[in-house]
Amino acid sequence: MSAETALQTASELLEQWAKEATTPEPFRLDVVIEPDDLLAAVKALRDASWGYLSTITGVDLGVEAGEFELLYHFSNGAALATLRVRTPRDNPSVPSVCGIIPTATLYEREIIEMFGISVEGTPNTDRLFLPDDWPDGVYPLRKDYIYDDPTAQA
Amino acid sequence: MQSQQGNKFTIPIGPQHPALKEPEHFEFNVDGELVTGASVRLGYVHRGIEKGTENRSFVQSMYLLERVCGICSHVHATAFCLGVERLAEIEAPPRAQAIRVLVAELERIHSHMLWLGVGAHEAGFDTLFMYSWRDRETVLNLLEDITGNRINYSTNVLGGVKCDIDREQAAAIRQGLDFLEERTTHYLDVVTSDMMFLRRTRGVGVMTYDESQRLGAVGPTARASGVARDLRVDAAYAAYDKYPVNLVTETAGDLEARFVVRIKELFESFRVIRAVLDDLPEGDLTTRMPRRVKEGDTISRVEAPRGELFYYIKSNGTDTAERVKVRTPTLPNMASVLTLAVGHQLADMPMILVGIDPCFSCNDRMVSVKGTLDSQCWTWEQLRQYGIEYYR
């Protein structure tokens, strides 16, 4: 399957949930969807055996924007389909995709501890990367987290 | 990967050197000798590099990202450079792209030979370990000759590369490759015929084609299960369209197949490097790179020695990236291997872990500097001063 036909297939599969679909680069398809539609969209890709989940990227859009964006990157040869989901900063929450893709657990654990986004129904919420004595409620990849250098001279 | 009900014992492995000489913590639930569940705790070498890129310029970030991994440093810088160049709408000159391929393949040779040694060591075959590491010195010396460093070669700059290949270096590389090719032929024979070794690898840790697809395995781990997945072929970047790579796959999906795939990939690397040397385009090494990079985002993927390396780079129009996300190939392979662990003998766990060629530093990304200062945290200025003193 060539990358063009793969993207065409992905576009058709995701059409019903897409609020917006763009092609920012060649061989890329970005589809903005609602968090409630995430599981259905992921399942559609999985049922069609469309590529594999490369990773989940979390992006903090900033305090003013008041939202986080999660990017679910699916790779299929040269073709890349990205599901973009937004969730509000004051109560960030997305459903877990582990029921469909079990190996997503590591990516979801990273999202939980780095951004403080709750992932509903994920099987394991233990720390993955951060130290055991890392304070609760501090999420390093949020834009308003400023690294406090303990050795910095005043 | 969840622990199952009714398990008898939980056996912790790590964080000190679970298989490789790197820290990571695994917990295996066992019933007798059989593994019934496995979980992992990463982060013992977490360095906050992704956060670190948020207040560094693209140029500084490139040097930081190159240090994500000590083994495959070149592919990290290549992925980042290709992505940033795409955002800035420039393209490195053909000679630079060819040298990127050349160094990437030399790096693959050094990485695969390192892994061959580690894999042999875990199987208790230390003779093979020492021979393969001895031979690996050949490629490290070549890399030092070209770039000045054995690892962390720092070949890339944004917009090109900074080291050239002259005729003497090309001759030295060819000579080194001839030696390595002869040795590699021998290793392929050893790993497929030594009965003791085969008892540890044949039929162990089998991942079928379907499982590999479903679990999203990447790189040689996936290719050993017959999954034709290689970004150098699927989405040729840098100069791989000019120097095409032949896909190497095996169908058995066991540890032996993972050995065979990697060793056969070495022959491909030798061939590609020779092709680059035969037909190295003339011209500049760099092109002008603007300081500020246009707003936008890009996904840059390259084939690291361990599989798909994934970069997501978002630019906000300044000289600093808004967000850099790194997903190294070990992470998806780790997830797949932990799922596979269930049902295997505990004694096979080190070999199965090593089979994916895990790179924990890649996973984690952290640094702790020990030196004359009492504290383990150094300021940028202290680090700079240390560097100046060190090289004085």
mmCIF file of N, CA, C and O in Angstrom, chain A residues 24-25 28 30 46 52 54-61 71 73 75 77-80 82 84 102-103 105-107 109-110 114-115 123 127-132 140-143 145 147 149-152, chain B residues 1-2 39-44 46 50-51 54 86 213-216 218 229 231 234-235 297-299 301 308 310 312 314 322-323 325 327 331-332 334-336 339 363-365 375 377-379 382:
data_model
loop_
_atom_site.group_PDB
_atom_site.id
_atom_site.type_symbol
_atom_site.label_atom_id
_atom_site.label_comp_id
_atom_site.label_asym_id
_atom_site.label_seq_id
_atom_site.Cartn_x
_atom_site.Cartn_y
_atom_site.Cartn_z
ATOM 1 N N PRO A 24 -0.311 18.949 7.201
ATOM 2 C CA PRO A 24 0.731 19.953 7.409
ATOM 3 C C PRO A 24 2.009 19.669 6.633
ATOM 4 O O PRO A 24 2.761 20.576 6.318
ATOM 5 N N GLU A 25 2.263 18.402 6.347
ATOM 6 C CA GLU A 25 3.459 18.035 5.594
ATOM 7 C C GLU A 25 3.051 16.912 4.646
ATOM 8 O O GLU A 25 2.017 16.279 4.864
ATOM 9 N N ARG A 28 1.446 13.273 5.782
ATOM 10 C CA ARG A 28 0.939 13.426 7.140
ATOM 11 C C ARG A 28 -0.522 13.807 7.088
ATOM 12 O O ARG A 28 -0.934 14.576 6.220
ATOM 13 N N ASP A 30 -3.389 15.132 9.900
ATOM 14 C CA ASP A 30 -3.725 15.503 11.273
ATOM 15 C C ASP A 30 -5.233 15.652 11.370
ATOM 16 O O ASP A 30 -5.830 16.399 10.596
ATOM 17 N N ARG A 46 -7.343 0.612 14.433
ATOM 18 C CA ARG A 46 -6.862 -0.701 14.838
ATOM 19 C C ARG A 46 -7.579 -1.817 14.086
ATOM 20 O O ARG A 46 -6.959 -2.752 13.579
ATOM 21 N N TYR A 52 0.630 1.352 13.362
ATOM 22 C CA TYR A 52 0.769 1.098 14.791
ATOM 23 C C TYR A 52 0.927 2.436 15.501
ATOM 24 O O TYR A 52 1.280 3.437 14.882
ATOM 25 N N SER A 54 2.761 4.973 17.256
ATOM 26 C CA SER A 54 4.179 5.281 17.447
ATOM 27 C C SER A 54 4.419 5.842 18.833
ATOM 28 O O SER A 54 5.331 5.433 19.537
ATOM 29 N N THR A 55 3.630 6.802 19.214
ATOM 30 C CA THR A 55 3.744 7.354 20.562
ATOM 31 C C THR A 55 2.600 8.319 20.795
ATOM 32 O O THR A 55 1.806 8.596 19.897
ATOM 33 N N ILE A 56 2.505 8.821 22.031
ATOM 34 C CA ILE A 56 1.554 9.875 22.353
ATOM 35 C C ILE A 56 2.370 11.081 22.804
ATOM 36 O O ILE A 56 3.167 10.982 23.723
ATOM 37 N N THR A 57 2.186 12.200 22.127
ATOM 38 C CA THR A 57 2.890 13.417 22.506
ATOM 39 C C THR A 57 1.938 14.320 23.277
ATOM 40 O O THR A 57 0.816 14.537 22.837
ATOM 41 N N GLY A 58 2.402 14.829 24.401
ATOM 42 C CA GLY A 58 1.634 15.821 25.128
ATOM 43 C C GLY A 58 2.198 17.197 24.845
ATOM 44 O O GLY A 58 3.404 17.369 24.784
ATOM 45 N N VAL A 59 1.330 18.162 24.614
ATOM 46 C CA VAL A 59 1.789 19.535 24.393
ATOM 47 C C VAL A 59 0.974 20.443 25.304
ATOM 48 O O VAL A 59 -0.249 20.361 25.335
ATOM 49 N N ASP A 60 1.676 21.282 26.065
ATOM 50 C CA ASP A 60 0.986 22.276 26.878
ATOM 51 C C ASP A 60 0.832 23.527 26.023
ATOM 52 O O ASP A 60 1.822 24.117 25.601
ATOM 53 N N LEU A 61 -0.407 23.907 25.746
ATOM 54 C CA LEU A 61 -0.620 25.066 24.872
ATOM 55 C C LEU A 61 -0.470 26.377 25.637
ATOM 56 O O LEU A 61 -0.628 27.451 25.070
ATOM 57 N N LEU A 71 -1.365 14.256 21.181
ATOM 58 C CA LEU A 71 -1.239 13.832 19.789
ATOM 59 C C LEU A 71 -0.965 12.336 19.768
ATOM 60 O O LEU A 71 0.044 11.880 20.301
ATOM 61 N N HIS A 73 0.114 9.549 17.578
ATOM 62 C CA HIS A 73 0.757 9.384 16.270
ATOM 63 C C HIS A 73 0.672 7.927 15.824
ATOM 64 O O HIS A 73 1.197 7.051 16.502
ATOM 65 N N SER A 75 1.786 5.349 12.791
ATOM 66 C CA SER A 75 2.697 5.240 11.646
ATOM 67 C C SER A 75 2.317 4.048 10.793
ATOM 68 O O SER A 75 1.985 2.986 11.315
ATOM 69 N N GLY A 77 4.235 2.768 7.446
ATOM 70 C CA GLY A 77 5.245 3.039 6.436
ATOM 71 C C GLY A 77 5.610 4.514 6.463
ATOM 72 O O GLY A 77 5.892 5.061 7.517
ATOM 73 N N ALA A 78 5.546 5.159 5.302
ATOM 74 C CA ALA A 78 5.882 6.581 5.259
ATOM 75 C C ALA A 78 4.720 7.444 5.723
ATOM 76 O O ALA A 78 4.889 8.625 6.001
ATOM 77 N N ALA A 79 3.524 6.856 5.807
ATOM 78 C CA ALA A 79 2.341 7.651 6.160
ATOM 79 C C ALA A 79 2.201 7.790 7.670
ATOM 80 O O ALA A 79 2.487 6.867 8.417
ATOM 81 N N LEU A 80 1.775 8.980 8.088
ATOM 82 C CA LEU A 80 1.597 9.276 9.513
ATOM 83 C C LEU A 80 0.222 9.877 9.715
ATOM 84 O O LEU A 80 -0.105 10.891 9.120
ATOM 85 N N THR A 82 -2.188 11.491 12.669
ATOM 86 C CA THR A 82 -2.134 11.991 14.039
ATOM 87 C C THR A 82 -3.538 12.381 14.482
ATOM 88 O O THR A 82 -4.212 13.167 13.809
ATOM 89 N N ARG A 84 -5.531 14.467 17.061
ATOM 90 C CA ARG A 84 -5.287 15.572 17.992
ATOM 91 C C ARG A 84 -6.492 15.731 18.903
ATOM 92 O O ARG A 84 -7.607 15.909 18.432
ATOM 93 N N PRO A 102 -2.749 -2.397 24.143
ATOM 94 C CA PRO A 102 -2.198 -2.597 25.495
ATOM 95 C C PRO A 102 -0.849 -1.922 25.712
ATOM 96 O O PRO A 102 -0.542 -1.472 26.818
ATOM 97 N N THR A 103 -0.021 -1.845 24.675
ATOM 98 C CA THR A 103 1.318 -1.305 24.859
ATOM 99 C C THR A 103 1.319 0.205 25.044
ATOM 100 O O THR A 103 2.360 0.793 25.293
ATOM 101 N N THR A 105 0.324 1.659 27.494
ATOM 102 C CA THR A 105 0.433 1.956 28.922
ATOM 103 C C THR A 105 1.667 2.788 29.264
ATOM 104 O O THR A 105 1.602 3.707 30.070
ATOM 105 N N LEU A 106 2.800 2.494 28.620
ATOM 106 C CA LEU A 106 4.008 3.263 28.949
ATOM 107 C C LEU A 106 3.857 4.722 28.522
ATOM 108 O O LEU A 106 4.275 5.629 29.234
ATOM 109 N N TYR A 107 3.242 4.949 27.363
ATOM 110 C CA TYR A 107 3.056 6.324 26.894
ATOM 111 C C TYR A 107 2.082 7.057 27.800
ATOM 112 O O TYR A 107 2.255 8.249 28.087
ATOM 113 N N ARG A 109 1.467 6.430 31.006
ATOM 114 C CA ARG A 109 2.101 6.724 32.299
ATOM 115 C C ARG A 109 2.958 7.982 32.192
ATOM 116 O O ARG A 109 3.034 8.793 33.113
ATOM 117 N N GLU A 110 3.623 8.138 31.055
ATOM 118 C CA GLU A 110 4.455 9.327 30.843
ATOM 119 C C GLU A 110 3.589 10.593 30.828
ATOM 120 O O GLU A 110 3.931 11.601 31.443
ATOM 121 N N MET A 114 4.041 13.561 33.600
ATOM 122 C CA MET A 114 4.697 14.761 33.072
ATOM 123 C C MET A 114 3.723 15.934 32.942
ATOM 124 O O MET A 114 4.132 17.085 33.031
ATOM 125 N N PHE A 115 2.434 15.643 32.690
ATOM 126 C CA PHE A 115 1.480 16.725 32.461
ATOM 127 C C PHE A 115 0.364 16.762 33.502
ATOM 128 O O PHE A 115 -0.391 17.725 33.564
ATOM 129 N N PRO A 123 -4.426 0.958 33.040
ATOM 130 C CA PRO A 123 -4.215 -0.108 34.027
ATOM 131 C C PRO A 123 -3.170 0.218 35.100
ATOM 132 O O PRO A 123 -3.226 -0.333 36.175
ATOM 133 N N ARG A 127 4.624 5.745 38.847
ATOM 134 C CA ARG A 127 5.652 6.587 38.234
ATOM 135 C C ARG A 127 6.449 5.753 37.239
ATOM 136 O O ARG A 127 6.771 4.603 37.509
ATOM 137 N N LEU A 128 6.776 6.377 36.117
ATOM 138 C CA LEU A 128 7.581 5.666 35.128
ATOM 139 C C LEU A 128 8.987 6.261 35.050
ATOM 140 O O LEU A 128 9.978 5.564 35.128
ATOM 141 N N PHE A 129 9.047 7.587 34.919
ATOM 142 C CA PHE A 129 10.349 8.233 34.751
ATOM 143 C C PHE A 129 10.776 9.040 35.973
ATOM 144 O O PHE A 129 11.953 9.101 36.298
ATOM 145 N N LEU A 130 9.827 9.698 36.633
ATOM 146 C CA LEU A 130 10.203 10.617 37.711
ATOM 147 C C LEU A 130 10.633 9.854 38.963
ATOM 148 O O LEU A 130 10.190 8.739 39.197
ATOM 149 N N PRO A 131 11.491 10.465 39.786
ATOM 150 C CA PRO A 131 11.978 9.787 40.986
ATOM 151 C C PRO A 131 10.854 9.538 41.999
ATOM 152 O O PRO A 131 9.815 10.194 41.961
ATOM 153 N N ASP A 132 11.110 8.599 42.931
ATOM 154 C CA ASP A 132 10.114 8.261 43.935
ATOM 155 C C ASP A 132 9.800 9.461 44.840
ATOM 156 O O ASP A 132 8.692 9.598 45.334
ATOM 157 N N PRO A 140 6.411 18.373 35.434
ATOM 158 C CA PRO A 140 7.531 19.107 34.848
ATOM 159 C C PRO A 140 7.345 19.580 33.406
ATOM 160 O O PRO A 140 7.959 20.564 33.024
ATOM 161 N N LEU A 141 6.531 18.915 32.614
ATOM 162 C CA LEU A 141 6.443 19.370 31.225
ATOM 163 C C LEU A 141 5.339 20.406 31.016
ATOM 164 O O LEU A 141 5.088 20.824 29.889
ATOM 165 N N ARG A 142 4.673 20.820 32.106
ATOM 166 C CA ARG A 142 3.753 21.952 31.971
ATOM 167 C C ARG A 142 4.567 23.227 31.805
ATOM 168 O O ARG A 142 5.634 23.373 32.394
ATOM 169 N N LYS A 143 4.035 24.156 31.022
ATOM 170 C CA LYS A 143 4.800 25.372 30.726
ATOM 171 C C LYS A 143 4.995 26.230 31.966
ATOM 172 O O LYS A 143 5.959 26.993 32.046
ATOM 173 N N TYR A 145 5.675 25.174 34.870
ATOM 174 C CA TYR A 145 6.697 24.612 35.757
ATOM 175 C C TYR A 145 8.049 25.182 35.350
ATOM 176 O O TYR A 145 8.490 25.026 34.209
ATOM 177 N N TYR A 147 12.021 25.151 36.158
ATOM 178 C CA TYR A 147 13.035 24.375 36.858
ATOM 179 C C TYR A 147 13.762 25.258 37.863
ATOM 180 O O TYR A 147 14.320 26.289 37.510
ATOM 181 N N ASP A 149 16.706 25.690 39.950
ATOM 182 C CA ASP A 149 18.072 25.188 40.073
ATOM 183 C C ASP A 149 18.564 25.368 41.515
ATOM 184 O O ASP A 149 18.754 26.489 41.971
ATOM 185 N N PRO A 150 18.777 24.271 42.231
ATOM 186 C CA PRO A 150 19.155 24.414 43.644
ATOM 187 C C PRO A 150 20.523 25.053 43.832
ATOM 188 O O PRO A 150 20.834 25.541 44.914
ATOM 189 N N THR A 151 21.353 25.057 42.810
ATOM 190 C CA THR A 151 22.689 25.626 42.976
ATOM 191 C C THR A 151 22.780 27.045 42.440
ATOM 192 O O THR A 151 23.840 27.653 42.487
ATOM 193 N N ALA A 152 21.652 27.541 41.896
ATOM 194 C CA ALA A 152 21.709 28.875 41.282
ATOM 195 C C ALA A 152 22.079 29.932 42.327
ATOM 196 O O ALA A 152 21.586 29.906 43.447
ATOM 197 N N MET B 1 0.819 -6.647 30.673
ATOM 198 C CA MET B 1 1.931 -6.273 31.530
ATOM 199 C C MET B 1 1.505 -6.137 32.979
ATOM 200 O O MET B 1 2.295 -5.752 33.813
ATOM 201 N N GLN B 2 0.260 -6.401 33.249
ATOM 202 C CA GLN B 2 -0.176 -6.306 34.633
ATOM 203 C C GLN B 2 0.107 -7.608 35.353
ATOM 204 O O GLN B 2 0.094 -8.677 34.766
ATOM 205 N N SER B 39 6.517 -6.138 35.043
ATOM 206 C CA SER B 39 6.321 -4.694 34.972
ATOM 207 C C SER B 39 7.681 -4.008 35.022
ATOM 208 O O SER B 39 8.683 -4.617 35.411
ATOM 209 N N VAL B 40 7.705 -2.756 34.646
ATOM 210 C CA VAL B 40 8.981 -2.048 34.533
ATOM 211 C C VAL B 40 8.878 -0.688 35.190
ATOM 212 O O VAL B 40 7.820 -0.071 35.214
ATOM 213 N N ARG B 41 9.982 -0.260 35.791
ATOM 214 C CA ARG B 41 10.085 1.090 36.333
ATOM 215 C C ARG B 41 11.296 1.720 35.683
ATOM 216 O O ARG B 41 12.427 1.285 35.895
ATOM 217 N N LEU B 42 11.049 2.736 34.874
ATOM 218 C CA LEU B 42 12.156 3.402 34.189
ATOM 219 C C LEU B 42 12.560 4.651 34.967
ATOM 220 O O LEU B 42 12.078 4.883 36.066
ATOM 221 N N GLY B 43 13.420 5.435 34.401
ATOM 222 C CA GLY B 43 13.678 6.754 34.965
ATOM 223 C C GLY B 43 14.915 6.875 35.825
ATOM 224 O O GLY B 43 15.197 7.950 36.345
ATOM 225 N N TYR B 44 15.694 5.800 36.003
ATOM 226 C CA TYR B 44 16.883 5.915 36.846
ATOM 227 C C TYR B 44 17.964 6.785 36.207
ATOM 228 O O TYR B 44 18.906 7.194 36.869
ATOM 229 N N HIS B 46 16.936 9.492 34.196
ATOM 230 C CA HIS B 46 16.130 10.536 33.570
ATOM 231 C C HIS B 46 16.806 11.899 33.741
ATOM 232 O O HIS B 46 17.232 12.249 34.821
ATOM 233 N N GLU B 50 13.810 16.780 27.451
ATOM 234 C CA GLU B 50 12.720 17.414 26.707
ATOM 235 C C GLU B 50 12.406 18.778 27.311
ATOM 236 O O GLU B 50 12.165 19.750 26.598
ATOM 237 N N LYS B 51 12.395 18.848 28.644
ATOM 238 C CA LYS B 51 12.171 20.138 29.310
ATOM 239 C C LYS B 51 13.340 21.075 29.001
ATOM 240 O O LYS B 51 13.158 22.263 28.793
ATOM 241 N N GLU B 54 13.275 23.442 26.142
ATOM 242 C CA GLU B 54 12.332 24.567 26.138
ATOM 243 C C GLU B 54 13.006 25.911 26.379
ATOM 244 O O GLU B 54 12.443 26.955 26.065
ATOM 245 N N ARG B 86 13.516 21.077 7.926
ATOM 246 C CA ARG B 86 12.244 21.064 7.201
ATOM 247 C C ARG B 86 11.376 22.243 7.642
ATOM 248 O O ARG B 86 10.744 22.900 6.822
ATOM 249 N N GLN B 213 3.159 -7.101 14.933
ATOM 250 C CA GLN B 213 2.317 -6.050 14.351
ATOM 251 C C GLN B 213 1.451 -5.409 15.423
ATOM 252 O O GLN B 213 1.344 -4.203 15.543
ATOM 253 N N ARG B 214 0.826 -6.275 16.225
ATOM 254 C CA ARG B 214 -0.148 -5.811 17.205
ATOM 255 C C ARG B 214 0.539 -4.982 18.297
ATOM 256 O O ARG B 214 0.010 -3.973 18.745
ATOM 257 N N LEU B 215 1.725 -5.447 18.722
ATOM 258 C CA LEU B 215 2.395 -4.775 19.826
ATOM 259 C C LEU B 215 3.215 -3.574 19.362
ATOM 260 O O LEU B 215 3.770 -2.853 20.178
ATOM 261 N N GLY B 216 3.296 -3.381 18.077
ATOM 262 C CA GLY B 216 4.006 -2.213 17.575
ATOM 263 C C GLY B 216 5.506 -2.281 17.777
ATOM 264 O O GLY B 216 6.132 -1.273 18.087
ATOM 265 N N VAL B 218 9.423 -2.379 16.771
ATOM 266 C CA VAL B 218 10.116 -1.640 15.711
ATOM 267 C C VAL B 218 11.523 -2.198 15.520
ATOM 268 O O VAL B 218 12.032 -2.931 16.369
ATOM 269 N N ARG B 229 9.607 -3.496 8.178
ATOM 270 C CA ARG B 229 9.435 -2.147 8.700
ATOM 271 C C ARG B 229 10.819 -1.538 8.879
ATOM 272 O O ARG B 229 11.560 -1.922 9.769
ATOM 273 N N LEU B 231 12.527 2.427 8.204
ATOM 274 C CA LEU B 231 12.298 3.773 7.681
ATOM 275 C C LEU B 231 13.272 4.143 6.576
ATOM 276 O O LEU B 231 12.964 4.968 5.736
ATOM 277 N N ASP B 234 11.101 2.557 3.900
ATOM 278 C CA ASP B 234 9.713 3.027 3.802
ATOM 279 C C ASP B 234 9.618 4.523 3.530
ATOM 280 O O ASP B 234 8.744 4.970 2.797
ATOM 281 N N ALA B 235 10.455 5.292 4.192
ATOM 282 C CA ALA B 235 10.381 6.743 4.057
ATOM 283 C C ALA B 235 11.804 7.279 4.017
ATOM 284 O O ALA B 235 12.294 7.870 4.972
ATOM 285 N N ASP B 297 4.789 22.675 13.019
ATOM 286 C CA ASP B 297 5.276 21.462 13.665
ATOM 287 C C ASP B 297 5.634 20.420 12.625
ATOM 288 O O ASP B 297 5.173 20.463 11.487
ATOM 289 N N THR B 298 6.515 19.526 13.032
ATOM 290 C CA THR B 298 6.958 18.502 12.103
ATOM 291 C C THR B 298 7.216 17.215 12.856
ATOM 292 O O THR B 298 7.499 17.231 14.051
ATOM 293 N N ILE B 299 7.092 16.117 12.147
ATOM 294 C CA ILE B 299 7.442 14.819 12.709
ATOM 295 C C ILE B 299 8.631 14.307 11.922
ATOM 296 O O ILE B 299 8.594 14.253 10.697
ATOM 297 N N ARG B 301 11.261 11.195 11.573
ATOM 298 C CA ARG B 301 11.541 9.824 11.991
ATOM 299 C C ARG B 301 12.760 9.303 11.253
ATOM 300 O O ARG B 301 12.888 9.493 10.052
ATOM 301 N N GLU B 308 12.671 2.508 14.940
ATOM 302 C CA GLU B 308 12.149 3.834 14.624
ATOM 303 C C GLU B 308 12.408 4.822 15.761
ATOM 304 O O GLU B 308 11.959 4.618 16.882
ATOM 305 N N PHE B 310 11.608 8.590 16.906
ATOM 306 C CA PHE B 310 10.500 9.484 16.584
ATOM 307 C C PHE B 310 10.718 10.839 17.244
ATOM 308 O O PHE B 310 10.895 10.915 18.457
ATOM 309 N N TYR B 312 8.993 14.698 17.521
ATOM 310 C CA TYR B 312 7.951 15.667 17.192
ATOM 311 C C TYR B 312 8.499 17.026 17.603
ATOM 312 O O TYR B 312 8.872 17.222 18.756
ATOM 313 N N LYS B 314 7.882 21.188 17.589
ATOM 314 C CA LYS B 314 6.949 22.273 17.354
ATOM 315 C C LYS B 314 7.694 23.585 17.543
ATOM 316 O O LYS B 314 8.351 23.789 18.562
ATOM 317 N N GLU B 322 9.221 25.177 20.802
ATOM 318 C CA GLU B 322 8.103 25.192 21.745
ATOM 319 C C GLU B 322 8.014 23.839 22.460
ATOM 320 O O GLU B 322 7.800 23.778 23.664
ATOM 321 N N ARG B 323 8.224 22.780 21.700
ATOM 322 C CA ARG B 323 8.124 21.448 22.285
ATOM 323 C C ARG B 323 8.930 20.494 21.429
ATOM 324 O O ARG B 323 8.816 20.502 20.198
ATOM 325 N N LYS B 325 9.502 16.401 21.379
ATOM 326 C CA LYS B 325 9.150 15.108 21.961
ATOM 327 C C LYS B 325 10.045 14.054 21.341
ATOM 328 O O LYS B 325 10.191 14.008 20.119
ATOM 329 N N ARG B 327 10.747 9.961 21.125
ATOM 330 C CA ARG B 327 10.351 8.604 21.492
ATOM 331 C C ARG B 327 11.366 7.667 20.885
ATOM 332 O O ARG B 327 11.497 7.563 19.686
ATOM 333 N N LEU B 331 11.377 2.015 23.815
ATOM 334 C CA LEU B 331 10.113 2.067 24.545
ATOM 335 C C LEU B 331 9.047 1.126 23.963
ATOM 336 O O LEU B 331 8.513 0.288 24.698
ATOM 337 N N PRO B 332 8.724 1.212 22.669
ATOM 338 C CA PRO B 332 7.752 0.255 22.144
ATOM 339 C C PRO B 332 8.234 -1.192 22.217
ATOM 340 O O PRO B 332 7.445 -2.113 22.445
ATOM 341 N N MET B 334 10.236 -2.412 24.485
ATOM 342 C CA MET B 334 10.137 -2.799 25.891
ATOM 343 C C MET B 334 8.713 -3.252 26.193
ATOM 344 O O MET B 334 8.486 -4.282 26.837
ATOM 345 N N ALA B 335 7.738 -2.481 25.721
ATOM 346 C CA ALA B 335 6.345 -2.822 25.957
ATOM 347 C C ALA B 335 6.016 -4.184 25.354
ATOM 348 O O ALA B 335 5.340 -5.011 25.972
ATOM 349 N N SER B 336 6.548 -4.431 24.146
ATOM 350 C CA SER B 336 6.232 -5.699 23.502
ATOM 351 C C SER B 336 6.905 -6.857 24.227
ATOM 352 O O SER B 336 6.316 -7.913 24.416
ATOM 353 N N THR B 339 5.180 -7.884 27.458
ATOM 354 C CA THR B 339 3.966 -8.652 27.187
ATOM 355 C C THR B 339 4.324 -10.099 26.856
ATOM 356 O O THR B 339 3.659 -11.038 27.270
ATOM 357 N N ASN B 363 15.831 5.730 26.751
ATOM 358 C CA ASN B 363 14.502 5.797 27.324
ATOM 359 C C ASN B 363 14.371 6.958 28.283
ATOM 360 O O ASN B 363 13.338 7.587 28.373
ATOM 361 N N ASP B 364 15.397 7.167 29.060
ATOM 362 C CA ASP B 364 15.248 8.022 30.226
ATOM 363 C C ASP B 364 15.653 9.469 29.988
ATOM 364 O O ASP B 364 14.907 10.365 30.326
ATOM 365 N N ARG B 365 16.810 9.648 29.495
ATOM 366 C CA ARG B 365 17.337 10.989 29.210
ATOM 367 C C ARG B 365 17.645 11.815 30.461
ATOM 368 O O ARG B 365 16.880 12.645 30.877
ATOM 369 N N SER B 375 28.115 19.450 45.031
ATOM 370 C CA SER B 375 26.773 19.160 44.559
ATOM 371 C C SER B 375 26.823 18.378 43.251
ATOM 372 O O SER B 375 27.790 18.456 42.499
ATOM 373 N N CYS B 377 24.487 18.909 41.074
ATOM 374 C CA CYS B 377 23.863 19.814 40.110
ATOM 375 C C CYS B 377 24.835 20.947 39.799
ATOM 376 O O CYS B 377 25.306 21.623 40.697
ATOM 377 N N TRP B 378 25.121 21.120 38.544
ATOM 378 C CA TRP B 378 25.998 22.201 38.141
ATOM 379 C C TRP B 378 25.201 23.226 37.365
ATOM 380 O O TRP B 378 24.279 22.858 36.636
ATOM 381 N N THR B 379 25.609 24.481 37.502
ATOM 382 C CA THR B 379 24.979 25.491 36.666
ATOM 383 C C THR B 379 25.624 25.426 35.289
ATOM 384 O O THR B 379 26.686 24.830 35.098
ATOM 385 N N GLN B 382 29.080 26.867 35.492
ATOM 386 C CA GLN B 382 30.055 25.954 36.096
ATOM 387 C C GLN B 382 30.469 24.872 35.103
ATOM 388 O O GLN B 382 31.647 24.524 34.998
#
